[in-house]
Coordinates of C-alpha atoms in Angstrom, one line a residue:
E1155 CA 50.0 -53.6 96.8
F1156 CA 53.1 -54.4 93.8
I1157 CA 55.2 -51.1 94.9
N1158 CA 55.0 -52.9 98.5
G1159 CA 55.4 -56.4 97.4
S1160 CA 58.9 -54.8 96.4
F1161 CA 60.0 -53.0 98.2
R1162 CA 59.4 -56.7 100.9
T1163 CA 61.6 -58.0 98.3
L1164 CA 64.4 -55.7 98.2
G1165 CA 64.1 -55.4 102.4
I1166 CA 63.0 -51.1 101.6
N1167 CA 61.5 -50.8 105.4
S1168 CA 61.5 -47.4 105.3
A1169 CA 59.5 -46.6 101.8
R1170 CA 55.5 -45.6 101.8
V1171 CA 53.3 -45.8 99.1
H1172 CA 51.0 -43.2 99.0
R1173 CA 47.6 -43.7 97.3
I1174 CA 46.0 -40.2 97.2
D1175 CA 45.4 -37.2 94.8
V1176 CA 48.4 -35.9 94.4
R1177 CA 47.1 -32.4 94.9
T1178 CA 45.8 -33.4 98.2
W1179 CA 48.3 -35.1 99.6
L1180 CA 51.1 -32.1 98.5
K1181 CA 48.6 -29.9 100.6
V1182 CA 48.3 -32.5 103.3
C1183 CA 52.8 -33.5 103.2
H1184 CA 54.2 -32.2 105.8
K1185 CA 57.3 -34.9 104.9
Q1186 CA 60.2 -34.0 103.0
F1187 CA 61.0 -37.3 100.3
D1188 CA 64.6 -38.6 98.5
I1189 CA 62.6 -40.4 95.6
I1190 CA 58.7 -39.3 94.8
F1191 CA 57.3 -41.2 91.9
A1192 CA 54.1 -40.5 89.8
D1193 CA 52.1 -43.0 87.8
P1194 CA 49.3 -41.0 87.0
P1195 CA 46.6 -42.3 84.2
Y1196 CA 47.5 -40.8 80.6
A1197 CA 44.6 -39.0 80.2
L1198 CA 45.1 -37.0 83.0
S1199 CA 43.7 -33.3 81.6
W1200 CA 46.5 -31.8 84.0
L1201 CA 49.2 -34.0 83.8
G1202 CA 51.8 -31.5 82.3
D1203 CA 51.4 -29.2 85.7
L1204 CA 52.7 -32.2 88.0
P1205 CA 56.0 -31.2 87.7
D1206 CA 55.5 -27.8 89.2
L1207 CA 53.2 -29.0 92.0
V1208 CA 55.1 -32.0 93.1
L1209 CA 58.7 -28.7 93.2
A1210 CA 57.1 -26.1 93.9
S1211 CA 55.7 -28.5 97.3
G1212 CA 57.2 -28.5 100.8
A1213 CA 57.5 -32.4 100.4
V1214 CA 61.7 -31.8 98.1
N1215 CA 64.6 -30.7 99.2
E1216 CA 67.5 -30.4 96.8
K1217 CA 68.1 -34.1 97.1
S1218 CA 65.4 -35.2 96.0
L1219 CA 64.1 -36.5 92.6
F1220 CA 60.5 -36.8 91.2
I1221 CA 59.8 -39.5 89.2
L1222 CA 56.7 -38.8 86.9
E1223 CA 55.6 -42.1 83.8
H1224 CA 53.6 -40.7 81.3
S1225 CA 52.8 -41.9 77.5
K1226 CA 55.0 -40.2 74.6
A1227 CA 52.6 -37.2 73.9
H1228 CA 54.5 -35.5 77.2
D1229 CA 57.3 -34.3 76.0
F1230 CA 59.1 -32.8 79.1
S1231 CA 62.7 -32.5 78.1
T1232 CA 61.8 -28.4 77.7
H1233 CA 61.4 -28.0 81.8
T1234 CA 64.2 -26.3 84.0
A1235 CA 64.0 -28.8 86.3
F1236 CA 64.5 -31.7 83.9
K1237 CA 67.4 -34.6 84.4
E1238 CA 66.2 -37.6 82.0
H1239 CA 64.1 -39.3 79.8
R1240 CA 63.9 -43.1 80.2
K1241 CA 61.5 -45.6 78.2
Y1242 CA 60.4 -49.1 78.6
G1243 CA 58.8 -50.4 76.5
N1244 CA 55.5 -48.2 75.5
V1245 CA 56.4 -46.2 79.1
N1246 CA 58.0 -42.9 79.5
F1247 CA 59.5 -41.8 82.7
S1248 CA 60.7 -38.4 82.9
F1249 CA 63.3 -37.0 86.1
F1250 CA 62.8 -34.4 88.0
S1251 CA 64.9 -32.3 90.5
I1252 CA 65.7 -29.0 92.0
T1253 CA 68.7 -28.9 91.5
P1254 CA 70.4 -27.5 88.8
H1255 CA 72.0 -29.7 86.0

């Protein structure tokens, strides 16, 4: 609800929030997105697989950006699609894109 409220405050009408297991969502998604943001549980056993799952799906294109929120325990800087890392307090965000650096 916070994210939807932020969209309303910013006047963004074309954004959608999907609260579903990403593995299920990627199987039923038939649309491409400019930005995909994932905030999985930090202790998720397959969190390290998320960038590959999302970037190999039909939900992204050359201009898409995938943003993954994660703990400091994960370092995605060697991933081939890694673009940038940002840290805000204890929260880490890794940015990925299928376009070359």
